[in-house]
C-alpha cells in the first residue's frame, strides 16, 4: 500500500499514522522525494482501506500488490516523464535518441559527434569517462577531466549528457556535469550506489543486470525512488543467455513487459543488446515498436578506430539512417 501524504503534514500526524499502521499489522516506511511525500506500507493482513484513507494528513491511498511499490504501475495512472530542461523530455509521448561513442576519447571526437547530433536533431549525447572493462588492460576512460571537457563542449551546443557513474565516491564531483547518470549492467545491484543516486535530484538510467531479471531491475529502481529521487529511466541492454552467436540476447519482450509493470520510461540499448553493428538498426526498430520511450546507441566518426566497442558502433551515415527509421517507427506505433 502507498499512502500519499499532505504537503505540510506535521511530525505528530506522521506518528499517529505510523501507530495506526502498526495496529493493523503494517510497517510504515516514510519516503520524501523531490515531488511528493509518501508512506510505503508493508504488510499482508487484509484491512479496510478506508480506515487509513480517512486519517488526517492522508492525501490519497493506493493498494499495490506488486512487491516493488513506488515504481509499480498499479498506483500511478499517468506515465512518468523525465524533463531534462530546454524541451528535452523522455517518456509519455516524447521519444528521444541518445547517441555517441562508447568512450569519450578527445575534444576533437566530442566536437565531431556533437556536430553530427546537432545536424540530426539529437539532443542527448552518451559517452563514458569511467569504463567498466572486462580486462584491466583495456582503455578505462578519461575520468573527471574528460567529463569536464565533454560537458564544456556539449553545453556550448545545448546538448545533454548521459554518462556512467561506477562508484558512490564519484557522484559529487560528476554532479555539475551530468544530465543523466547511467548505472551500468555490472552495477545493477550495487545497492550503495543506488541509495546514493536516490539522494540526488539528477535523472538516473538503470541498466538491466547482465543476468538480471525484470523484477531485479524494478527493485533497483525502487531503491532510487525510495531514497528520494523519482527521476528514473530503465534500460534493456540485453542479457546473458546460452546463445554465443552475438554479444548479448536483447530481450525485446522485456520492453513490452516493463511498460506494463511500471510507469517509468523505458530505454532500449540495441548496441550492447546485440553487439553487432549491422544488426543494431533492426534491433533498434524492434525496440521502438515494442514500446521504448528512448533508444541509446553507440555512434563514432570512425568506429574502426573507437577506443571501445567499435564492433557495435555505427558511423554517421548509418546512424542518420537509423535515427530517421526509428522516428518513423515511433510515429507508426503511436498512430
Ligand atoms: C556502455 O554503455 O558503454 C556500457 C558499458 O554498458 P553496459 O553497462 O550495458 O555494459
Ligand atoms: Mn559500450
mmCIF file of C-alpha atoms and ligand atoms in Angstrom:
data_model
loop_
_atom_site.group_PDB
_atom_site.id
_atom_site.type_symbol
_atom_site.label_atom_id
_atom_site.label_comp_id
_atom_site.label_asym_id
_atom_site.label_seq_id
_atom_site.Cartn_x
_atom_site.Cartn_y
_atom_site.Cartn_z
ATOM 1 C CA UNK A 1 0.000 0.000 0.000
ATOM 2 C CA UNK A 2 1.134 3.535 -0.782
ATOM 3 C CA UNK A 3 -0.194 6.448 1.227
ATOM 4 C CA UNK A 4 0.383 9.887 -0.292
ATOM 5 C CA UNK A 5 0.754 12.454 2.451
ATOM 6 C CA UNK A 6 -0.380 16.058 2.615
ATOM 7 C CA UNK A 7 2.326 18.562 1.719
ATOM 8 C CA UNK A 8 2.645 20.196 5.124
ATOM 9 C CA UNK A 9 1.984 17.161 7.299
ATOM 10 C CA UNK A 10 3.339 17.548 10.842
ATOM 11 C CA UNK A 11 5.661 15.092 12.589
ATOM 12 C CA UNK A 12 2.874 14.393 15.086
ATOM 13 C CA UNK A 13 0.395 13.453 12.351
ATOM 14 C CA UNK A 14 3.015 11.157 10.817
ATOM 15 C CA UNK A 15 3.488 9.476 14.210
ATOM 16 C CA UNK A 16 -0.268 8.968 14.537
ATOM 17 C CA UNK A 17 -0.383 7.385 11.109
ATOM 18 C CA UNK A 18 2.560 5.131 11.975
ATOM 19 C CA UNK A 19 0.829 3.849 15.082
ATOM 20 C CA UNK A 20 -2.426 3.203 13.201
ATOM 21 C CA UNK A 21 -0.419 1.196 10.680
ATOM 22 C CA UNK A 22 1.238 -0.801 13.461
ATOM 23 C CA UNK A 23 -2.244 -1.506 14.888
ATOM 24 C CA UNK A 24 -3.368 -3.109 11.631
ATOM 25 C CA UNK A 25 -0.124 -5.086 11.285
ATOM 26 C CA UNK A 26 1.676 -2.890 8.732
ATOM 27 C CA UNK A 27 5.118 -1.298 8.805
ATOM 28 C CA UNK A 28 5.275 2.276 7.520
ATOM 29 C CA UNK A 29 8.345 3.497 5.586
ATOM 30 C CA UNK A 30 8.387 7.248 5.085
ATOM 31 C CA UNK A 31 9.682 8.409 1.677
ATOM 32 C CA UNK A 32 10.138 12.058 0.731
ATOM 33 C CA UNK A 33 11.069 12.774 -2.876
ATOM 34 C CA UNK A 34 11.607 15.956 -4.882
ATOM 35 C CA UNK A 35 7.920 15.748 -5.906
ATOM 36 C CA UNK A 36 5.884 14.143 -3.130
ATOM 37 C CA UNK A 37 5.739 12.627 0.336
ATOM 38 C CA UNK A 38 4.712 9.002 0.836
ATOM 39 C CA UNK A 39 4.299 6.284 3.419
ATOM 40 C CA UNK A 40 5.077 2.873 1.947
ATOM 41 C CA UNK A 41 3.193 0.304 3.960
ATOM 42 C CA UNK A 42 4.439 -3.252 4.054
ATOM 43 C CA UNK A 43 2.205 -5.962 5.435
ATOM 44 C CA UNK A 44 -0.118 -8.757 4.428
ATOM 45 C CA UNK A 45 -3.199 -8.629 6.629
ATOM 46 C CA UNK A 46 -6.423 -7.638 4.898
ATOM 47 C CA UNK A 47 -7.966 -4.424 6.231
ATOM 48 C CA UNK A 48 -10.490 -1.772 5.267
ATOM 49 C CA UNK A 49 -8.541 0.757 3.196
ATOM 50 C CA UNK A 50 -10.944 3.495 4.361
ATOM 51 C CA UNK A 51 -9.700 3.150 7.950
ATOM 52 C CA UNK A 52 -6.372 4.647 6.807
ATOM 53 C CA UNK A 53 -7.741 6.765 3.937
ATOM 54 C CA UNK A 54 -9.869 8.832 6.334
ATOM 55 C CA UNK A 55 -6.962 9.807 8.616
ATOM 56 C CA UNK A 56 -5.645 13.334 8.960
ATOM 57 C CA UNK A 57 -2.686 14.073 6.689
ATOM 58 C CA UNK A 58 -3.617 11.448 4.076
ATOM 59 C CA UNK A 59 -3.944 12.884 0.566
ATOM 60 C CA UNK A 60 -4.546 9.600 -1.240
ATOM 61 C CA UNK A 61 -4.194 5.874 -0.679
ATOM 62 C CA UNK A 62 -3.442 3.078 -3.154
ATOM 63 C CA UNK A 63 -3.411 -0.689 -2.848
ATOM 64 C CA UNK A 64 -0.283 -2.085 -4.513
ATOM 65 C CA UNK A 65 0.066 -5.851 -4.565
ATOM 66 C CA UNK A 66 3.360 -5.828 -6.505
ATOM 67 C CA UNK A 67 6.403 -6.458 -4.280
ATOM 68 C CA UNK A 68 8.016 -3.226 -5.533
ATOM 69 C CA UNK A 69 5.720 -0.346 -4.738
ATOM 70 C CA UNK A 70 6.659 3.176 -5.878
ATOM 71 C CA UNK A 71 7.781 2.083 -9.348
ATOM 72 C CA UNK A 72 4.698 -0.083 -9.902
ATOM 73 C CA UNK A 73 2.100 0.987 -12.420
ATOM 74 C CA UNK A 74 -0.615 -0.211 -10.042
ATOM 75 C CA UNK A 75 -0.902 3.106 -8.233
ATOM 76 C CA UNK A 76 0.078 5.665 -10.873
ATOM 77 C CA UNK A 77 -2.261 6.234 -13.776
ATOM 78 C CA UNK A 78 -0.012 8.593 -15.717
ATOM 79 C CA UNK A 79 3.303 7.637 -17.283
ATOM 80 C CA UNK A 80 6.316 9.309 -15.726
ATOM 81 C CA UNK A 81 8.237 11.634 -17.979
ATOM 82 C CA UNK A 82 11.779 12.827 -17.457
ATOM 83 C CA UNK A 83 12.198 16.521 -18.179
ATOM 84 C CA UNK A 84 15.851 17.428 -18.736
ATOM 85 C CA UNK A 85 15.072 21.082 -19.446
ATOM 86 C CA UNK A 86 15.278 23.034 -22.721
ATOM 87 C CA UNK A 87 12.393 20.966 -24.109
ATOM 88 C CA UNK A 88 14.254 17.675 -23.869
ATOM 89 C CA UNK A 89 11.683 15.274 -22.455
ATOM 90 C CA UNK A 90 11.667 11.484 -22.349
ATOM 91 C CA UNK A 91 8.518 9.391 -21.933
ATOM 92 C CA UNK A 92 4.762 9.824 -22.017
ATOM 93 C CA UNK A 93 4.598 10.694 -25.691
ATOM 94 C CA UNK A 94 8.112 12.139 -26.020
ATOM 95 C CA UNK A 95 10.610 9.973 -27.895
ATOM 96 C CA UNK A 96 14.313 10.791 -27.596
ATOM 97 C CA UNK A 97 17.507 9.391 -29.047
ATOM 98 C CA UNK A 98 20.746 9.297 -27.038
ATOM 99 C CA UNK A 99 23.796 8.709 -29.203
ATOM 100 C CA UNK A 100 27.547 8.929 -29.016
ATOM 101 C CA UNK A 101 30.673 6.885 -28.543
ATOM 102 C CA UNK A 102 31.135 4.116 -26.044
ATOM 103 C CA UNK A 103 34.048 6.122 -24.540
ATOM 104 C CA UNK A 104 34.878 9.803 -24.533
ATOM 105 C CA UNK A 105 38.293 9.966 -26.215
ATOM 106 C CA UNK A 106 39.299 13.558 -27.048
ATOM 107 C CA UNK A 107 37.885 17.086 -27.523
ATOM 108 C CA UNK A 108 38.089 16.597 -31.314
ATOM 109 C CA UNK A 109 35.988 13.449 -31.062
ATOM 110 C CA UNK A 110 33.354 15.138 -28.872
ATOM 111 C CA UNK A 111 33.198 18.182 -31.202
ATOM 112 C CA UNK A 112 32.701 15.903 -34.174
ATOM 113 C CA UNK A 113 29.935 13.848 -32.544
ATOM 114 C CA UNK A 114 28.153 16.964 -31.235
ATOM 115 C CA UNK A 115 28.132 18.421 -34.748
ATOM 116 C CA UNK A 116 26.651 15.199 -36.086
ATOM 117 C CA UNK A 117 23.997 15.103 -33.336
ATOM 118 C CA UNK A 118 23.006 18.751 -33.839
ATOM 119 C CA UNK A 119 22.644 18.205 -37.583
ATOM 120 C CA UNK A 120 20.269 15.333 -36.845
ATOM 121 C CA UNK A 121 18.169 16.848 -34.075
ATOM 122 C CA UNK A 122 19.559 14.512 -31.395
ATOM 123 C CA UNK A 123 19.578 16.247 -28.008
ATOM 124 C CA UNK A 124 21.406 13.820 -25.750
ATOM 125 C CA UNK A 125 24.984 12.581 -26.138
ATOM 126 C CA UNK A 126 26.219 9.413 -24.498
ATOM 127 C CA UNK A 127 29.852 8.674 -23.666
ATOM 128 C CA UNK A 128 31.676 7.001 -20.803
ATOM 129 C CA UNK A 129 34.552 8.537 -18.868
ATOM 130 C CA UNK A 130 34.567 5.720 -16.326
ATOM 131 C CA UNK A 131 34.515 2.481 -18.279
ATOM 132 C CA UNK A 132 33.813 -0.925 -16.762
ATOM 133 C CA UNK A 133 36.062 -3.175 -18.882
ATOM 134 C CA UNK A 134 36.405 -6.933 -18.703
ATOM 135 C CA UNK A 135 40.193 -6.619 -18.944
ATOM 136 C CA UNK A 136 42.121 -4.234 -16.668
ATOM 137 C CA UNK A 137 44.467 -3.574 -19.609
ATOM 138 C CA UNK A 138 41.720 -2.093 -21.832
ATOM 139 C CA UNK A 139 41.039 1.652 -22.040
ATOM 140 C CA UNK A 140 39.209 2.627 -18.855
ATOM 141 C CA UNK A 141 38.190 6.193 -19.626
ATOM 142 C CA UNK A 142 39.416 9.789 -19.261
ATOM 143 C CA UNK A 143 37.886 10.252 -15.796
ATOM 144 C CA UNK A 144 36.622 13.520 -14.332
ATOM 145 C CA UNK A 145 38.819 15.764 -16.530
ATOM 146 C CA UNK A 146 37.334 14.041 -19.566
ATOM 147 C CA UNK A 147 33.839 14.655 -18.218
ATOM 148 C CA UNK A 148 34.564 18.374 -17.738
ATOM 149 C CA UNK A 149 35.749 18.609 -21.345
ATOM 150 C CA UNK A 150 32.716 16.592 -22.540
ATOM 151 C CA UNK A 151 30.401 18.942 -20.632
ATOM 152 C CA UNK A 152 32.091 22.122 -21.808
ATOM 153 C CA UNK A 153 31.606 21.194 -25.455
ATOM 154 C CA UNK A 154 28.066 19.826 -25.052
ATOM 155 C CA UNK A 155 26.779 22.743 -23.007
ATOM 156 C CA UNK A 156 28.121 25.208 -25.586
ATOM 157 C CA UNK A 157 25.834 23.486 -28.108
ATOM 158 C CA UNK A 158 22.835 22.794 -25.869
ATOM 159 C CA UNK A 159 23.384 19.028 -25.882
ATOM 160 C CA UNK A 160 22.558 16.993 -22.753
ATOM 161 C CA UNK A 161 24.906 14.368 -21.313
ATOM 162 C CA UNK A 162 24.380 10.789 -20.169
ATOM 163 C CA UNK A 163 27.421 9.092 -18.683
ATOM 164 C CA UNK A 164 28.164 6.168 -16.397
ATOM 165 C CA UNK A 165 28.927 6.510 -12.701
ATOM 166 C CA UNK A 166 30.680 3.466 -11.249
ATOM 167 C CA UNK A 167 31.184 4.367 -7.599
ATOM 168 C CA UNK A 168 29.372 6.335 -4.909
ATOM 169 C CA UNK A 169 32.544 8.403 -4.381
ATOM 170 C CA UNK A 170 32.363 9.725 -7.967
ATOM 171 C CA UNK A 171 28.875 11.233 -7.662
ATOM 172 C CA UNK A 172 29.640 14.610 -6.063
ATOM 173 C CA UNK A 173 32.394 15.525 -8.498
ATOM 174 C CA UNK A 174 30.326 14.418 -11.504
ATOM 175 C CA UNK A 175 27.081 16.111 -10.432
ATOM 176 C CA UNK A 176 27.555 19.530 -12.096
ATOM 177 C CA UNK A 177 28.480 17.965 -15.451
ATOM 178 C CA UNK A 178 25.821 15.286 -15.884
ATOM 179 C CA UNK A 179 22.188 15.362 -17.026
ATOM 180 C CA UNK A 180 21.558 11.620 -16.654
ATOM 181 C CA UNK A 181 23.647 9.278 -14.517
ATOM 182 C CA UNK A 182 23.948 5.853 -16.109
ATOM 183 C CA UNK A 183 24.239 2.826 -13.836
ATOM 184 C CA UNK A 184 25.881 0.081 -15.857
ATOM 185 C CA UNK A 185 24.851 -3.550 -16.092
ATOM 186 C CA UNK A 186 27.717 -4.590 -13.828
ATOM 187 C CA UNK A 187 26.462 -2.266 -11.083
ATOM 188 C CA UNK A 188 22.775 -3.132 -11.447
ATOM 189 C CA UNK A 189 22.615 -4.405 -7.873
ATOM 190 C CA UNK A 190 25.147 -2.095 -6.261
ATOM 191 C CA UNK A 191 22.679 -1.046 -3.598
ATOM 192 C CA UNK A 192 25.001 1.531 -2.021
ATOM 193 C CA UNK A 193 25.339 3.275 -5.392
ATOM 194 C CA UNK A 194 21.560 3.140 -5.906
ATOM 195 C CA UNK A 195 20.955 4.581 -2.409
ATOM 196 C CA UNK A 196 23.373 7.432 -3.108
ATOM 197 C CA UNK A 197 21.869 8.273 -6.518
ATOM 198 C CA UNK A 198 18.469 8.287 -4.843
ATOM 199 C CA UNK A 199 19.677 11.162 -2.704
ATOM 200 C CA UNK A 200 20.452 13.307 -5.760
ATOM 201 C CA UNK A 201 17.981 15.190 -7.932
ATOM 202 C CA UNK A 202 19.547 14.062 -11.234
ATOM 203 C CA UNK A 203 17.897 11.676 -13.658
ATOM 204 C CA UNK A 204 19.246 8.120 -13.347
ATOM 205 C CA UNK A 205 19.176 5.461 -16.071
ATOM 206 C CA UNK A 206 19.412 1.948 -14.662
ATOM 207 C CA UNK A 207 20.668 -0.748 -16.965
ATOM 208 C CA UNK A 208 19.413 -4.265 -16.533
ATOM 209 C CA UNK A 209 21.983 -6.578 -14.949
ATOM 210 C CA UNK A 210 23.937 -8.965 -17.147
ATOM 211 C CA UNK A 211 21.860 -11.862 -15.803
ATOM 212 C CA UNK A 212 19.265 -9.681 -14.134
ATOM 213 C CA UNK A 213 15.558 -10.378 -14.098
ATOM 214 C CA UNK A 214 12.900 -7.776 -14.821
ATOM 215 C CA UNK A 215 11.916 -7.813 -11.153
ATOM 216 C CA UNK A 216 15.518 -7.168 -10.088
ATOM 217 C CA UNK A 217 15.606 -4.137 -12.384
ATOM 218 C CA UNK A 218 12.367 -2.857 -10.849
ATOM 219 C CA UNK A 219 13.714 -3.396 -7.340
ATOM 220 C CA UNK A 220 16.848 -1.424 -8.293
ATOM 221 C CA UNK A 221 14.558 1.430 -9.361
ATOM 222 C CA UNK A 222 12.658 1.111 -6.072
ATOM 223 C CA UNK A 223 15.974 1.721 -4.237
ATOM 224 C CA UNK A 224 16.489 5.002 -6.093
ATOM 225 C CA UNK A 225 12.872 6.142 -5.713
ATOM 226 C CA UNK A 226 12.618 5.246 -2.022
ATOM 227 C CA UNK A 227 15.740 7.290 -1.309
ATOM 228 C CA UNK A 228 14.008 10.370 -2.688
ATOM 229 C CA UNK A 229 14.631 10.513 -6.430
ATOM 230 C CA UNK A 230 11.707 9.870 -8.785
ATOM 231 C CA UNK A 231 13.635 10.736 -11.949
ATOM 232 C CA UNK A 232 14.403 7.198 -13.144
ATOM 233 C CA UNK A 233 14.702 5.528 -16.558
ATOM 234 C CA UNK A 234 15.025 1.779 -17.080
ATOM 235 C CA UNK A 235 17.233 0.337 -19.806
ATOM 236 C CA UNK A 236 17.077 -3.038 -21.543
ATOM 237 C CA UNK A 237 20.600 -3.742 -22.830
ATOM 238 C CA UNK A 238 20.484 -7.478 -23.420
ATOM 239 C CA UNK A 239 21.101 -10.326 -21.036
ATOM 240 C CA UNK A 240 23.484 -13.256 -20.960
ATOM 241 C CA UNK A 241 21.950 -16.418 -22.349
ATOM 242 C CA UNK A 242 23.282 -19.715 -23.732
ATOM 243 C CA UNK A 243 23.493 -18.118 -27.189
ATOM 244 C CA UNK A 244 27.023 -17.284 -28.310
ATOM 245 C CA UNK A 245 26.344 -16.021 -31.848
ATOM 246 C CA UNK A 246 26.135 -12.420 -30.625
ATOM 247 C CA UNK A 247 27.296 -10.439 -27.617
ATOM 248 C CA UNK A 248 24.050 -10.421 -25.600
ATOM 249 C CA UNK A 249 20.465 -11.561 -26.050
ATOM 250 C CA UNK A 250 18.406 -8.398 -26.486
ATOM 251 C CA UNK A 251 15.212 -9.095 -24.585
ATOM 252 C CA UNK A 252 12.664 -7.186 -26.656
ATOM 253 C CA UNK A 253 9.944 -8.861 -24.570
ATOM 254 C CA UNK A 254 11.231 -7.036 -21.513
ATOM 255 C CA UNK A 255 10.486 -3.662 -23.104
ATOM 256 C CA UNK A 256 6.817 -4.515 -23.567
ATOM 257 C CA UNK A 257 6.655 -6.147 -20.144
ATOM 258 C CA UNK A 258 8.294 -3.213 -18.361
ATOM 259 C CA UNK A 259 5.841 -0.796 -19.958
ATOM 260 C CA UNK A 260 3.088 -2.919 -18.433
ATOM 261 C CA UNK A 261 4.632 -3.214 -14.959
ATOM 262 C CA UNK A 262 5.929 0.299 -14.368
ATOM 263 C CA UNK A 263 5.081 3.932 -15.054
ATOM 264 C CA UNK A 264 8.773 4.731 -15.606
ATOM 265 C CA UNK A 265 10.135 5.386 -19.112
ATOM 266 C CA UNK A 266 11.947 2.527 -20.818
ATOM 267 C CA UNK A 267 15.101 2.939 -22.888
ATOM 268 C CA UNK A 268 16.487 0.356 -25.329
ATOM 269 C CA UNK A 269 20.211 -0.137 -25.939
ATOM 270 C CA UNK A 270 20.476 -2.160 -29.157
ATOM 271 C CA UNK A 271 24.252 -1.563 -29.421
ATOM 272 C CA UNK A 272 25.065 -3.622 -26.324
ATOM 273 C CA UNK A 273 21.889 -5.656 -26.863
ATOM 274 C CA UNK A 274 23.236 -7.459 -29.913
ATOM 275 C CA UNK A 275 26.797 -6.153 -30.158
ATOM 276 C CA UNK A 276 26.990 -6.459 -33.944
ATOM 277 C CA UNK A 277 26.992 -3.225 -35.988
ATOM 278 C CA UNK A 278 24.900 -4.391 -38.901
ATOM 279 C CA UNK A 279 22.091 -5.605 -36.648
ATOM 280 C CA UNK A 280 21.865 -2.539 -34.424
ATOM 281 C CA UNK A 281 19.315 -0.886 -36.716
ATOM 282 C CA UNK A 282 16.782 -3.756 -36.909
ATOM 283 C CA UNK A 283 17.034 -4.356 -33.153
ATOM 284 C CA UNK A 284 16.563 -0.625 -32.529
ATOM 285 C CA UNK A 285 13.439 -0.616 -34.700
ATOM 286 C CA UNK A 286 12.042 -3.705 -32.976
ATOM 287 C CA UNK A 287 12.666 -1.993 -29.623
ATOM 288 C CA UNK A 288 10.749 1.099 -30.677
ATOM 289 C CA UNK A 289 7.818 -1.000 -31.864
ATOM 290 C CA UNK A 290 7.846 -2.907 -28.550
ATOM 291 C CA UNK A 291 7.317 0.342 -26.642
ATOM 292 C CA UNK A 292 10.686 2.012 -25.964
ATOM 293 C CA UNK A 293 10.461 5.679 -24.950
ATOM 294 C CA UNK A 294 14.068 6.278 -25.998
ATOM 295 C CA UNK A 295 16.932 4.480 -27.688
ATOM 296 C CA UNK A 296 20.583 4.805 -26.661
ATOM 297 C CA UNK A 297 23.142 3.846 -29.284
ATOM 298 C CA UNK A 298 26.867 3.933 -29.939
ATOM 299 C CA UNK A 299 28.000 6.243 -32.730
ATOM 300 C CA UNK A 300 31.537 7.300 -33.717
ATOM 301 C CA UNK A 301 33.117 9.216 -36.572
ATOM 302 C CA UNK A 302 35.263 6.191 -37.353
ATOM 303 C CA UNK A 303 34.030 3.087 -35.491
ATOM 304 C CA UNK A 304 37.090 1.064 -36.555
ATOM 305 C CA UNK A 305 39.254 3.421 -34.512
ATOM 306 C CA UNK A 306 36.989 3.646 -31.438
ATOM 307 C CA UNK A 307 38.760 3.019 -28.113
ATOM 308 C CA UNK A 308 35.975 0.612 -27.087
ATOM 309 C CA UNK A 309 33.014 -1.277 -28.582
ATOM 310 C CA UNK A 310 33.815 -0.342 -32.190
ATOM 311 C CA UNK A 311 32.273 -3.599 -33.452
ATOM 312 C CA UNK A 312 28.800 -2.435 -32.385
ATOM 313 C CA UNK A 313 29.238 1.267 -33.175
ATOM 314 C CA UNK A 314 27.559 2.984 -36.143
ATOM 315 C CA UNK A 315 29.272 5.546 -38.343
ATOM 316 C CA UNK A 316 27.479 8.827 -39.025
ATOM 317 C CA UNK A 317 25.797 7.722 -42.247
ATOM 318 C CA UNK A 318 24.458 4.530 -40.660
ATOM 319 C CA UNK A 319 23.343 6.446 -37.581
ATOM 320 C CA UNK A 320 21.495 9.066 -39.628
ATOM 321 C CA UNK A 321 19.558 6.401 -41.460
ATOM 322 C CA UNK A 322 18.711 4.664 -38.187
ATOM 323 C CA UNK A 323 17.513 7.899 -36.499
ATOM 324 C CA UNK A 324 15.103 8.507 -39.376
ATOM 325 C CA UNK A 325 13.753 4.968 -39.306
ATOM 326 C CA UNK A 326 13.341 4.995 -35.507
ATOM 327 C CA UNK A 327 11.383 8.243 -35.650
ATOM 328 C CA UNK A 328 9.188 6.823 -38.402
ATOM 329 C CA UNK A 329 8.657 3.631 -36.374
ATOM 330 C CA UNK A 330 7.696 5.701 -33.341
ATOM 331 C CA UNK A 331 5.115 7.637 -35.384
ATOM 332 C CA UNK A 332 3.728 4.362 -36.704
ATOM 333 C CA UNK A 333 3.487 2.937 -33.187
ATOM 334 C CA UNK A 334 1.726 5.950 -31.774
ATOM 335 C CA UNK A 335 -0.646 6.403 -34.748
HETATM 336 C C1 LIG B 1 28.103 1.262 -22.000
HETATM 337 O O1 LIG B 1 27.013 1.841 -22.083
HETATM 338 O O2 LIG B 1 29.099 1.549 -22.694
HETATM 339 C C2 LIG B 1 28.203 0.086 -21.095
HETATM 340 C C3 LIG B 1 29.359 -0.275 -20.568
HETATM 341 O O3 LIG B 1 27.013 -0.521 -20.925
HETATM 342 P P1 LIG B 1 26.583 -1.836 -20.082
HETATM 343 O O4 LIG B 1 26.699 -1.458 -18.642
HETATM 344 O O5 LIG B 1 25.186 -2.068 -20.525
HETATM 345 O O6 LIG B 1 27.519 -2.953 -20.481
HETATM 346 MN MN1 LIG B 2 29.919 0.370 -24.834
#
